Amino acid sequence: MSKSKRKPRTPSSYRAPVSASEPVKRGFFDTLMAPRTGPPAPMPSIRSSIARGFVTVISTPAIVAWVAGVAFVQWVVLVSLGFQGPFTYMAAAMSWPGPGTYLDGQLAAVAFGSTRGSLFSVFIFLIVRGVVLAVLTTMSVETLRTGGVSAWSVRRTLHVLPAAITANMVGLGLLLVAGVGGQFLGQLGLGFLVFVAGLVAAVWLTASAPAIAADEDRGLAGTMQRAYRIARVPGSGGLTIAALYAIPSFAVTSVYAFGGDIGVNPTPARWAVTIGLNLIHATAAVMFAYRYLASAPFIDEAPKATRRPRR
């Protein structure tokens, strides 16, 4: 069968697919960076994406329990290792690579001091964050597909884990590059803007990766390639929504976590705020999965490389 007559992929039935012929609004950031590599992919609006993510989180007891349990276990483990606070660092336990990666670096320095061990401990925090996001994303995908969470999420997490850890490593790499670039441009007053751009880019490039791993049987390289391809689709609003998440997330982390109490014994009110902020991060993770599932049937596969014939 020729490629021109290839049978189109059947959209998933968890929601009504958007007609590909409908006009798709392009976000401001997409017009600056996203290349025009093909027809626009149908995407839910930002408002409906946030609403779907929030409703899914608060209506799924397994996700709520996971969010609260991760914050509590993280606090217990850090205190057992001699962590002296502030407790408010726990507010970003569920944050996405980029803002979460930045917090991991700060938390490693606070927990282990300015030693060589603190540099290597960053990778431990990144791996832990990868496990946390792998479980969260897998439960999100299953809930969006079937309406509930089962033992499948536990089994599937092992397949999602490499992509989630790689997403965190990508976030670390982008922040390091942004840090170096910020030092060169700091004299021009652009250092902070470069740093923020690194945060946004980390979210933009990794938002789809764990959901792809949960929903499709691909290897790690194929998963990351597809995530990059989806991020570059024009009209998807991916870069805009990444900025809308990364910038406020970093601002809240800076104001709440770094400006919080020094102690490690939180009050009930502090626990409530911390869990509430983590539920917002979980809403973003579900939103990323939701947007991927909505657009996946309409995203073409990357063309295979062809070898040139030898002369």
PDB file of C-alpha atoms in Angstrom:
ATOM      1  CA  MET A   1       0.000   0.000   0.000  1.00  0.00           C
ATOM      2  CA  SER A   2       1.447   3.413  -0.970  1.00  0.00           C
ATOM      3  CA  LYS A   3       2.059   6.091   1.581  1.00  0.00           C
ATOM      4  CA  SER A   4      -0.586   8.333  -0.002  1.00  0.00           C
ATOM      5  CA  LYS A   5      -3.230   5.697   0.708  1.00  0.00           C
ATOM      6  CA  ARG A   6      -2.037   4.891   4.187  1.00  0.00           C
ATOM      7  CA  LYS A   7      -4.946   4.349   6.569  1.00  0.00           C
ATOM      8  CA  PRO A   8      -5.099   7.159   9.147  1.00  0.00           C
ATOM      9  CA  ARG A   9      -4.742   6.315  12.820  1.00  0.00           C
ATOM     10  CA  THR A  10      -8.019   6.041  14.675  1.00  0.00           C
ATOM     11  CA  PRO A  11      -8.392   8.718  17.354  1.00  0.00           C
ATOM     12  CA  SER A  12      -8.834   7.549  20.908  1.00  0.00           C
ATOM     13  CA  SER A  13     -12.421   7.438  22.130  1.00  0.00           C
ATOM     14  CA  TYR A  14     -11.864   9.047  25.524  1.00  0.00           C
ATOM     15  CA  ARG A  15     -12.883  12.401  24.070  1.00  0.00           C
ATOM     16  CA  ALA A  16     -14.296  13.713  20.812  1.00  0.00           C
ATOM     17  CA  PRO A  17     -11.400  14.559  18.495  1.00  0.00           C
ATOM     18  CA  VAL A  18     -11.126  18.099  17.217  1.00  0.00           C
ATOM     19  CA  SER A  19     -11.559  18.464  13.503  1.00  0.00           C
ATOM     20  CA  ALA A  20      -8.228  19.037  11.811  1.00  0.00           C
ATOM     21  CA  SER A  21      -9.857  21.563   9.480  1.00  0.00           C
ATOM     22  CA  GLU A  22     -10.806  23.908  12.299  1.00  0.00           C
ATOM     23  CA  PRO A  23      -8.571  26.968  12.759  1.00  0.00           C
ATOM     24  CA  VAL A  24      -6.092  26.583  15.578  1.00  0.00           C
ATOM     25  CA  LYS A  25      -4.904  29.629  17.508  1.00  0.00           C
ATOM     26  CA  ARG A  26      -1.150  30.015  17.727  1.00  0.00           C
ATOM     27  CA  GLY A  27       0.363  31.190  20.987  1.00  0.00           C
ATOM     28  CA  PHE A  28       2.771  34.097  21.131  1.00  0.00           C
ATOM     29  CA  PHE A  29       5.767  31.943  22.088  1.00  0.00           C
ATOM     30  CA  ASP A  30       4.991  29.425  19.341  1.00  0.00           C
ATOM     31  CA  THR A  31       5.188  32.128  16.687  1.00  0.00           C
ATOM     32  CA  LEU A  32       8.718  32.900  17.874  1.00  0.00           C
ATOM     33  CA  MET A  33      10.245  29.446  18.185  1.00  0.00           C
ATOM     34  CA  ALA A  34       8.080  26.570  16.908  1.00  0.00           C
ATOM     35  CA  PRO A  35       8.986  25.744  13.294  1.00  0.00           C
ATOM     36  CA  ARG A  36       6.310  25.195  10.689  1.00  0.00           C
ATOM     37  CA  THR A  37       6.918  21.492  10.150  1.00  0.00           C
ATOM     38  CA  GLY A  38       3.432  20.423   9.122  1.00  0.00           C
ATOM     39  CA  PRO A  39      -0.268  21.016   9.603  1.00  0.00           C
ATOM     40  CA  PRO A  40      -1.408  22.189  13.042  1.00  0.00           C
ATOM     41  CA  ALA A  41      -2.380  19.447  15.471  1.00  0.00           C
ATOM     42  CA  PRO A  42      -5.745  19.758  17.212  1.00  0.00           C
ATOM     43  CA  MET A  43      -5.223  20.637  20.843  1.00  0.00           C
ATOM     44  CA  PRO A  44      -7.620  21.436  23.671  1.00  0.00           C
ATOM     45  CA  SER A  45      -7.583  25.069  24.721  1.00  0.00           C
ATOM     46  CA  ILE A  46      -5.457  26.097  27.663  1.00  0.00           C
ATOM     47  CA  ARG A  47      -8.549  26.722  29.777  1.00  0.00           C
ATOM     48  CA  SER A  48     -10.075  23.316  29.071  1.00  0.00           C
ATOM     49  CA  SER A  49      -6.707  21.606  29.572  1.00  0.00           C
ATOM     50  CA  ILE A  50      -6.284  23.131  33.029  1.00  0.00           C
ATOM     51  CA  ALA A  51      -9.891  22.345  33.932  1.00  0.00           C
ATOM     52  CA  ARG A  52      -9.545  18.722  32.805  1.00  0.00           C
ATOM     53  CA  GLY A  53      -6.300  18.330  34.734  1.00  0.00           C
ATOM     54  CA  PHE A  54      -7.763  19.805  37.923  1.00  0.00           C
ATOM     55  CA  VAL A  55     -10.975  17.761  37.773  1.00  0.00           C
ATOM     56  CA  THR A  56      -9.015  14.573  37.093  1.00  0.00           C
ATOM     57  CA  VAL A  57      -6.704  15.155  40.054  1.00  0.00           C
ATOM     58  CA  ILE A  58      -9.335  15.970  42.670  1.00  0.00           C
ATOM     59  CA  SER A  59     -11.655  13.176  41.482  1.00  0.00           C
ATOM     60  CA  THR A  60      -8.985  10.447  41.564  1.00  0.00           C
ATOM     61  CA  PRO A  61      -8.250   9.294  45.149  1.00  0.00           C
ATOM     62  CA  ALA A  62      -5.129   7.395  44.045  1.00  0.00           C
ATOM     63  CA  ILE A  63      -3.540  10.573  42.641  1.00  0.00           C
ATOM     64  CA  VAL A  64      -4.436  12.642  45.708  1.00  0.00           C
ATOM     65  CA  ALA A  65      -3.027   9.934  47.977  1.00  0.00           C
ATOM     66  CA  TRP A  66       0.157   9.747  45.896  1.00  0.00           C
ATOM     67  CA  VAL A  67       0.672  13.509  46.077  1.00  0.00           C
ATOM     68  CA  ALA A  68       0.178  13.682  49.843  1.00  0.00           C
ATOM     69  CA  GLY A  69       2.180  10.508  50.462  1.00  0.00           C
ATOM     70  CA  VAL A  70       5.183  11.689  48.438  1.00  0.00           C
ATOM     71  CA  ALA A  71       5.378  14.984  50.343  1.00  0.00           C
ATOM     72  CA  PHE A  72       5.159  13.181  53.692  1.00  0.00           C
ATOM     73  CA  VAL A  73       7.690  10.451  52.843  1.00  0.00           C
ATOM     74  CA  GLN A  74      10.115  12.975  51.393  1.00  0.00           C
ATOM     75  CA  TRP A  75       9.915  15.024  54.589  1.00  0.00           C
ATOM     76  CA  VAL A  76      10.464  11.956  56.807  1.00  0.00           C
ATOM     77  CA  VAL A  77      13.461  10.744  54.788  1.00  0.00           C
ATOM     78  CA  LEU A  78      15.136  14.154  54.682  1.00  0.00           C
ATOM     79  CA  VAL A  79      14.656  14.701  58.412  1.00  0.00           C
ATOM     80  CA  SER A  80      16.160  11.265  59.102  1.00  0.00           C
ATOM     81  CA  LEU A  81      19.205  12.345  57.066  1.00  0.00           C
ATOM     82  CA  GLY A  82      19.663  15.454  59.214  1.00  0.00           C
ATOM     83  CA  PHE A  83      17.681  17.969  57.152  1.00  0.00           C
ATOM     84  CA  GLN A  84      17.127  21.151  59.182  1.00  0.00           C
ATOM     85  CA  GLY A  85      14.608  22.862  56.939  1.00  0.00           C
ATOM     86  CA  PRO A  86      12.903  24.775  55.669  1.00  0.00           C
ATOM     87  CA  PHE A  87       9.934  22.435  55.414  1.00  0.00           C
ATOM     88  CA  THR A  88       8.493  24.604  52.645  1.00  0.00           C
ATOM     89  CA  TYR A  89      10.818  22.886  50.150  1.00  0.00           C
ATOM     90  CA  MET A  90       8.275  20.052  50.154  1.00  0.00           C
ATOM     91  CA  ALA A  91       5.856  22.302  48.259  1.00  0.00           C
ATOM     92  CA  ALA A  92       7.548  21.398  44.956  1.00  0.00           C
ATOM     93  CA  ALA A  93       7.807  17.639  45.474  1.00  0.00           C
ATOM     94  CA  MET A  94       5.612  17.061  42.390  1.00  0.00           C
ATOM     95  CA  SER A  95       6.902  19.866  40.166  1.00  0.00           C
ATOM     96  CA  TRP A  96       7.975  19.195  36.586  1.00  0.00           C
ATOM     97  CA  PRO A  97      11.587  19.141  35.300  1.00  0.00           C
ATOM     98  CA  GLY A  98      12.790  22.695  34.996  1.00  0.00           C
ATOM     99  CA  PRO A  99      11.350  24.304  38.112  1.00  0.00           C
ATOM    100  CA  GLY A 100      11.684  20.963  39.902  1.00  0.00           C
ATOM    101  CA  THR A 101      15.263  20.528  38.702  1.00  0.00           C
ATOM    102  CA  TYR A 102      16.200  23.937  40.056  1.00  0.00           C
ATOM    103  CA  LEU A 103      14.681  23.047  43.426  1.00  0.00           C
ATOM    104  CA  ASP A 104      16.568  19.731  43.499  1.00  0.00           C
ATOM    105  CA  GLY A 105      19.842  21.596  43.142  1.00  0.00           C
ATOM    106  CA  GLN A 106      18.942  23.963  45.968  1.00  0.00           C
ATOM    107  CA  LEU A 107      17.680  21.132  48.164  1.00  0.00           C
ATOM    108  CA  ALA A 108      20.861  19.104  47.625  1.00  0.00           C
ATOM    109  CA  ALA A 109      22.963  22.078  48.722  1.00  0.00           C
ATOM    110  CA  VAL A 110      20.823  22.642  51.834  1.00  0.00           C
ATOM    111  CA  ALA A 111      20.695  18.959  52.805  1.00  0.00           C
ATOM    112  CA  PHE A 112      24.345  18.081  52.171  1.00  0.00           C
ATOM    113  CA  GLY A 113      26.130  21.424  52.274  1.00  0.00           C
ATOM    114  CA  SER A 114      28.677  22.846  49.843  1.00  0.00           C
ATOM    115  CA  THR A 115      30.629  19.640  49.409  1.00  0.00           C
ATOM    116  CA  ARG A 116      31.536  17.382  46.536  1.00  0.00           C
ATOM    117  CA  GLY A 117      28.904  14.955  47.773  1.00  0.00           C
ATOM    118  CA  SER A 118      26.183  17.558  47.319  1.00  0.00           C
ATOM    119  CA  LEU A 119      27.039  17.787  43.615  1.00  0.00           C
ATOM    120  CA  PHE A 120      26.488  14.059  43.129  1.00  0.00           C
ATOM    121  CA  SER A 121      23.424  14.048  45.374  1.00  0.00           C
ATOM    122  CA  VAL A 122      21.642  16.192  42.793  1.00  0.00           C
ATOM    123  CA  PHE A 123      21.388  13.120  40.578  1.00  0.00           C
ATOM    124  CA  ILE A 124      19.772  11.175  43.413  1.00  0.00           C
ATOM    125  CA  PHE A 125      17.122  13.866  43.752  1.00  0.00           C
ATOM    126  CA  LEU A 126      16.590  13.839  39.982  1.00  0.00           C
ATOM    127  CA  ILE A 127      16.101  10.065  39.948  1.00  0.00           C
ATOM    128  CA  VAL A 128      13.639  10.273  42.834  1.00  0.00           C
ATOM    129  CA  ARG A 129      11.718  12.983  40.989  1.00  0.00           C
ATOM    130  CA  GLY A 130      11.713  10.761  37.918  1.00  0.00           C
ATOM    131  CA  VAL A 131      10.114   7.927  39.915  1.00  0.00           C
ATOM    132  CA  VAL A 132       7.525  10.297  41.375  1.00  0.00           C
ATOM    133  CA  LEU A 133       6.548  11.710  37.980  1.00  0.00           C
ATOM    134  CA  ALA A 134       6.559   8.282  36.311  1.00  0.00           C
ATOM    135  CA  VAL A 135       3.953   6.982  38.762  1.00  0.00           C
ATOM    136  CA  LEU A 136       1.902  10.186  38.552  1.00  0.00           C
ATOM    137  CA  THR A 137       1.902  10.261  34.743  1.00  0.00           C
ATOM    138  CA  THR A 138       1.045   6.576  34.419  1.00  0.00           C
ATOM    139  CA  MET A 139      -1.926   6.969  36.748  1.00  0.00           C
ATOM    140  CA  SER A 140      -2.953  10.080  34.817  1.00  0.00           C
ATOM    141  CA  VAL A 141      -2.885   8.308  31.456  1.00  0.00           C
ATOM    142  CA  GLU A 142      -4.863   5.335  32.765  1.00  0.00           C
ATOM    143  CA  THR A 143      -7.428   7.619  34.400  1.00  0.00           C
ATOM    144  CA  LEU A 144      -7.867   9.630  31.213  1.00  0.00           C
ATOM    145  CA  ARG A 145      -8.198   6.449  29.157  1.00  0.00           C
ATOM    146  CA  THR A 146     -10.374   4.313  31.428  1.00  0.00           C
ATOM    147  CA  GLY A 147     -11.664   6.572  34.197  1.00  0.00           C
ATOM    148  CA  GLY A 148      -9.810   4.809  37.020  1.00  0.00           C
ATOM    149  CA  VAL A 149      -6.504   3.509  38.346  1.00  0.00           C
ATOM    150  CA  SER A 150      -5.626  -0.188  38.539  1.00  0.00           C
ATOM    151  CA  ALA A 151      -2.603  -2.399  39.076  1.00  0.00           C
ATOM    152  CA  TRP A 152      -1.683  -1.702  35.453  1.00  0.00           C
ATOM    153  CA  SER A 153      -0.252   1.658  36.537  1.00  0.00           C
ATOM    154  CA  VAL A 154       2.204  -0.050  38.878  1.00  0.00           C
ATOM    155  CA  ARG A 155       3.396  -2.460  36.195  1.00  0.00           C
ATOM    156  CA  ARG A 156       3.570   0.200  33.500  1.00  0.00           C
ATOM    157  CA  THR A 157       5.632   2.546  35.652  1.00  0.00           C
ATOM    158  CA  LEU A 158       8.740   0.447  34.968  1.00  0.00           C
ATOM    159  CA  HIS A 159       8.377   1.242  31.268  1.00  0.00           C
ATOM    160  CA  VAL A 160       7.817   4.960  31.930  1.00  0.00           C
ATOM    161  CA  LEU A 161      10.658   5.379  34.419  1.00  0.00           C
ATOM    162  CA  PRO A 162      13.539   5.741  31.894  1.00  0.00           C
ATOM    163  CA  ALA A 163      11.689   8.499  30.035  1.00  0.00           C
ATOM    164  CA  ALA A 164      10.834  10.320  33.274  1.00  0.00           C
ATOM    165  CA  ILE A 165      14.439  10.189  34.496  1.00  0.00           C
ATOM    166  CA  THR A 166      15.717  11.324  31.085  1.00  0.00           C
ATOM    167  CA  ALA A 167      13.297  14.256  31.192  1.00  0.00           C
ATOM    168  CA  ASN A 168      14.857  15.329  34.485  1.00  0.00           C
ATOM    169  CA  MET A 169      18.354  14.978  33.046  1.00  0.00           C
ATOM    170  CA  VAL A 170      17.313  17.132  30.093  1.00  0.00           C
ATOM    171  CA  GLY A 171      16.059  19.715  32.572  1.00  0.00           C
ATOM    172  CA  LEU A 172      19.410  19.660  34.377  1.00  0.00           C
ATOM    173  CA  GLY A 173      21.330  20.047  31.128  1.00  0.00           C
ATOM    174  CA  LEU A 174      19.231  22.991  29.977  1.00  0.00           C
ATOM    175  CA  LEU A 175      19.595  24.750  33.322  1.00  0.00           C
ATOM    176  CA  LEU A 176      23.372  24.303  33.196  1.00  0.00           C
ATOM    177  CA  VAL A 177      23.474  25.740  29.683  1.00  0.00           C
ATOM    178  CA  ALA A 178      21.197  28.592  30.753  1.00  0.00           C
ATOM    179  CA  GLY A 179      23.452  29.251  33.730  1.00  0.00           C
ATOM    180  CA  VAL A 180      26.538  29.506  31.545  1.00  0.00           C
ATOM    181  CA  GLY A 181      24.724  31.675  29.010  1.00  0.00           C
ATOM    182  CA  GLY A 182      23.383  33.854  31.788  1.00  0.00           C
ATOM    183  CA  GLN A 183      26.893  34.566  33.031  1.00  0.00           C
ATOM    184  CA  PHE A 184      27.973  35.809  29.596  1.00  0.00           C
ATOM    185  CA  LEU A 185      24.854  37.929  29.125  1.00  0.00           C
ATOM    186  CA  GLY A 186      24.655  39.100  32.721  1.00  0.00           C
ATOM    187  CA  GLN A 187      26.535  42.266  31.859  1.00  0.00           C
ATOM    188  CA  LEU A 188      23.719  43.156  29.467  1.00  0.00           C
ATOM    189  CA  GLY A 189      21.035  42.515  32.064  1.00  0.00           C
ATOM    190  CA  LEU A 190      19.805  39.418  30.240  1.00  0.00           C
ATOM    191  CA  GLY A 191      21.128  36.749  32.605  1.00  0.00           C
ATOM    192  CA  PHE A 192      17.847  36.189  34.421  1.00  0.00           C
ATOM    193  CA  LEU A 193      15.900  36.047  31.148  1.00  0.00           C
ATOM    194  CA  VAL A 194      18.218  33.319  29.875  1.00  0.00           C
ATOM    195  CA  PHE A 195      17.687  31.371  33.087  1.00  0.00           C
ATOM    196  CA  VAL A 196      13.901  31.656  32.765  1.00  0.00           C
ATOM    197  CA  ALA A 197      14.160  30.573  29.133  1.00  0.00           C
ATOM    198  CA  GLY A 198      15.961  27.439  30.323  1.00  0.00           C
ATOM    199  CA  LEU A 199      13.118  26.665  32.736  1.00  0.00           C
ATOM    200  CA  VAL A 200      10.502  27.081  29.998  1.00  0.00           C
ATOM    201  CA  ALA A 201      12.488  25.037  27.482  1.00  0.00           C
ATOM    202  CA  ALA A 202      12.832  22.163  29.957  1.00  0.00           C
ATOM    203  CA  VAL A 203       9.060  21.980  30.420  1.00  0.00           C
ATOM    204  CA  TRP A 204       8.362  22.470  26.713  1.00  0.00           C
ATOM    205  CA  LEU A 205      10.659  19.691  25.522  1.00  0.00           C
ATOM    206  CA  THR A 206       9.807  17.091  28.185  1.00  0.00           C
ATOM    207  CA  ALA A 207       6.079  17.638  28.764  1.00  0.00           C
ATOM    208  CA  SER A 208       4.969  14.748  26.544  1.00  0.00           C
ATOM    209  CA  ALA A 209       7.753  12.223  27.175  1.00  0.00           C
ATOM    210  CA  PRO A 210       6.387  10.320  30.236  1.00  0.00           C
ATOM    211  CA  ALA A 211       2.866  10.224  28.755  1.00  0.00           C
ATOM    212  CA  ILE A 212       4.205   8.821  25.491  1.00  0.00           C
ATOM    213  CA  ALA A 213       6.055   6.104  27.384  1.00  0.00           C
ATOM    214  CA  ALA A 214       2.900   5.249  29.330  1.00  0.00           C
ATOM    215  CA  ASP A 215       0.646   5.154  26.276  1.00  0.00           C
ATOM    216  CA  GLU A 216       2.884   3.682  23.582  1.00  0.00           C
ATOM    217  CA  ASP A 217       5.345   0.833  23.308  1.00  0.00           C
ATOM    218  CA  ARG A 218       8.457   2.698  22.231  1.00  0.00           C
ATOM    219  CA  GLY A 219      12.061   2.599  23.264  1.00  0.00           C
ATOM    220  CA  LEU A 220      13.634   5.489  25.117  1.00  0.00           C
ATOM    221  CA  ALA A 221      15.131   7.067  21.988  1.00  0.00           C
ATOM    222  CA  GLY A 222      11.844   6.816  20.105  1.00  0.00           C
ATOM    223  CA  THR A 223       9.924   8.264  23.042  1.00  0.00           C
ATOM    224  CA  MET A 224      12.176  11.300  23.380  1.00  0.00           C
ATOM    225  CA  GLN A 225      12.199  11.829  19.613  1.00  0.00           C
ATOM    226  CA  ARG A 226       8.406  11.804  19.507  1.00  0.00           C
ATOM    227  CA  ALA A 227       8.212  14.188  22.485  1.00  0.00           C
ATOM    228  CA  TYR A 228      10.522  16.586  20.660  1.00  0.00           C
ATOM    229  CA  ARG A 229       8.466  16.265  17.495  1.00  0.00           C
ATOM    230  CA  ILE A 230       5.224  16.981  19.343  1.00  0.00           C
ATOM    231  CA  ALA A 231       6.778  20.002  21.055  1.00  0.00           C
ATOM    232  CA  ARG A 232       7.670  21.469  17.657  1.00  0.00           C
ATOM    233  CA  VAL A 233       4.227  21.096  16.077  1.00  0.00           C
ATOM    234  CA  PRO A 234       2.955  24.592  15.166  1.00  0.00           C
ATOM    235  CA  GLY A 235      -0.354  25.681  16.570  1.00  0.00           C
ATOM    236  CA  SER A 236      -0.257  23.329  19.544  1.00  0.00           C
ATOM    237  CA  GLY A 237       0.419  26.088  22.075  1.00  0.00           C
ATOM    238  CA  GLY A 238       2.963  23.850  23.791  1.00  0.00           C
ATOM    239  CA  LEU A 239       5.554  26.549  24.364  1.00  0.00           C
ATOM    240  CA  THR A 240       2.953  29.006  25.600  1.00  0.00           C
ATOM    241  CA  ILE A 241       1.509  26.599  28.141  1.00  0.00           C
ATOM    242  CA  ALA A 242       5.035  25.603  29.201  1.00  0.00           C
ATOM    243  CA  ALA A 243       5.760  29.258  29.971  1.00  0.00           C
ATOM    244  CA  LEU A 244       2.448  29.636  31.808  1.00  0.00           C
ATOM    245  CA  TYR A 245       3.449  26.739  34.051  1.00  0.00           C
ATOM    246  CA  ALA A 246       7.210  27.204  34.445  1.00  0.00           C
ATOM    247  CA  ILE A 247       7.314  30.909  35.278  1.00  0.00           C
ATOM    248  CA  PRO A 248       4.604  30.971  37.988  1.00  0.00           C
ATOM    249  CA  SER A 249       5.896  27.673  39.367  1.00  0.00           C
ATOM    250  CA  PHE A 250       9.374  29.112  39.763  1.00  0.00           C
ATOM    251  CA  ALA A 251       7.965  32.323  41.277  1.00  0.00           C
ATOM    252  CA  VAL A 252       5.869  30.432  43.832  1.00  0.00           C
ATOM    253  CA  THR A 253       8.803  28.173  44.695  1.00  0.00           C
ATOM    254  CA  SER A 254      11.044  31.190  45.219  1.00  0.00           C
ATOM    255  CA  VAL A 255       8.551  33.064  47.402  1.00  0.00           C
ATOM    256  CA  TYR A 256       7.133  30.149  49.387  1.00  0.00           C
ATOM    257  CA  ALA A 257       9.925  27.587  49.622  1.00  0.00           C
ATOM    258  CA  PHE A 258      12.928  29.878  49.982  1.00  0.00           C
ATOM    259  CA  GLY A 259      11.099  32.408  52.121  1.00  0.00           C
ATOM    260  CA  GLY A 260       9.533  29.851  54.427  1.00  0.00           C
ATOM    261  CA  ASP A 261      10.167  28.913  58.016  1.00  0.00           C
ATOM    262  CA  ILE A 262      13.531  27.397  58.919  1.00  0.00           C
ATOM    263  CA  GLY A 263      12.085  24.634  61.085  1.00  0.00           C
ATOM    264  CA  VAL A 264      11.166  21.127  60.003  1.00  0.00           C
ATOM    265  CA  ASN A 265       8.064  20.671  62.176  1.00  0.00           C
ATOM    266  CA  PRO A 266       5.177  22.006  60.071  1.00  0.00           C
ATOM    267  CA  THR A 267       1.848  23.135  61.412  1.00  0.00           C
ATOM    268  CA  PRO A 268      -1.399  21.645  60.014  1.00  0.00           C
ATOM    269  CA  ALA A 269      -1.913  24.855  58.043  1.00  0.00           C
ATOM    270  CA  ARG A 270       1.558  24.536  56.504  1.00  0.00           C
ATOM    271  CA  TRP A 271       0.829  20.922  55.570  1.00  0.00           C
ATOM    272  CA  ALA A 272      -2.427  21.998  53.907  1.00  0.00           C
ATOM    273  CA  VAL A 273      -0.709  24.684  51.833  1.00  0.00           C
ATOM    274  CA  THR A 274       2.124  22.344  50.862  1.00  0.00           C
ATOM    275  CA  ILE A 275      -0.192  19.565  49.724  1.00  0.00           C
ATOM    276  CA  GLY A 276      -2.356  22.106  47.899  1.00  0.00           C
ATOM    277  CA  LEU A 277       0.634  23.420  45.926  1.00  0.00           C
ATOM    278  CA  ASN A 278       1.673  19.870  45.054  1.00  0.00           C
ATOM    279  CA  LEU A 279      -1.850  19.184  43.796  1.00  0.00           C
ATOM    280  CA  ILE A 280      -1.402  22.143  41.447  1.00  0.00           C
ATOM    281  CA  HIS A 281       1.820  20.578  40.136  1.00  0.00           C
ATOM    282  CA  ALA A 282      -0.040  17.278  39.719  1.00  0.00           C
ATOM    283  CA  THR A 283      -2.723  19.156  37.769  1.00  0.00           C
ATOM    284  CA  ALA A 284      -0.035  20.317  35.348  1.00  0.00           C
ATOM    285  CA  ALA A 285       1.245  16.749  34.911  1.00  0.00           C
ATOM    286  CA  VAL A 286      -2.263  15.485  34.134  1.00  0.00           C
ATOM    287  CA  MET A 287      -2.764  18.416  31.777  1.00  0.00           C
ATOM    288  CA  PHE A 288       0.373  17.498  29.826  1.00  0.00           C
ATOM    289  CA  ALA A 289      -0.836  13.902  29.511  1.00  0.00           C
ATOM    290  CA  TYR A 290      -4.307  15.051  28.452  1.00  0.00           C
ATOM    291  CA  ARG A 291      -2.964  17.317  25.726  1.00  0.00           C
ATOM    292  CA  TYR A 292      -0.717  14.573  24.420  1.00  0.00           C
ATOM    293  CA  LEU A 293      -3.547  12.030  24.253  1.00  0.00           C
ATOM    294  CA  ALA A 294      -5.706  14.547  22.410  1.00  0.00           C
ATOM    295  CA  SER A 295      -3.101  15.235  19.726  1.00  0.00           C
ATOM    296  CA  ALA A 296      -1.321  11.876  19.417  1.00  0.00           C
ATOM    297  CA  PRO A 297      -3.608  10.398  16.722  1.00  0.00           C
ATOM    298  CA  PHE A 298      -2.887  13.367  14.464  1.00  0.00           C
ATOM    299  CA  ILE A 299       0.906  13.523  14.836  1.00  0.00           C
ATOM    300  CA  ASP A 300       2.757  11.814  12.001  1.00  0.00           C
ATOM    301  CA  GLU A 301       5.744   9.647  12.669  1.00  0.00           C
ATOM    302  CA  ALA A 302       9.187  11.079  12.056  1.00  0.00           C
ATOM    303  CA  PRO A 303      10.412  10.196   8.555  1.00  0.00           C
ATOM    304  CA  LYS A 304      12.951   7.412   8.453  1.00  0.00           C
ATOM    305  CA  ALA A 305      16.431   8.320   7.401  1.00  0.00           C
ATOM    306  CA  THR A 306      17.338   7.048   3.945  1.00  0.00           C
ATOM    307  CA  ARG A 307      20.816   6.022   2.974  1.00  0.00           C
ATOM    308  CA  ARG A 308      22.324   7.536  -0.101  1.00  0.00           C
ATOM    309  CA  PRO A 309      23.344   4.967  -2.678  1.00  0.00           C
ATOM    310  CA  ARG A 310      27.051   4.525  -3.073  1.00  0.00           C
ATOM    311  CA  ARG A 311      28.538   5.689  -6.307  1.00  0.00           C
TER     312      ARG A 311
END
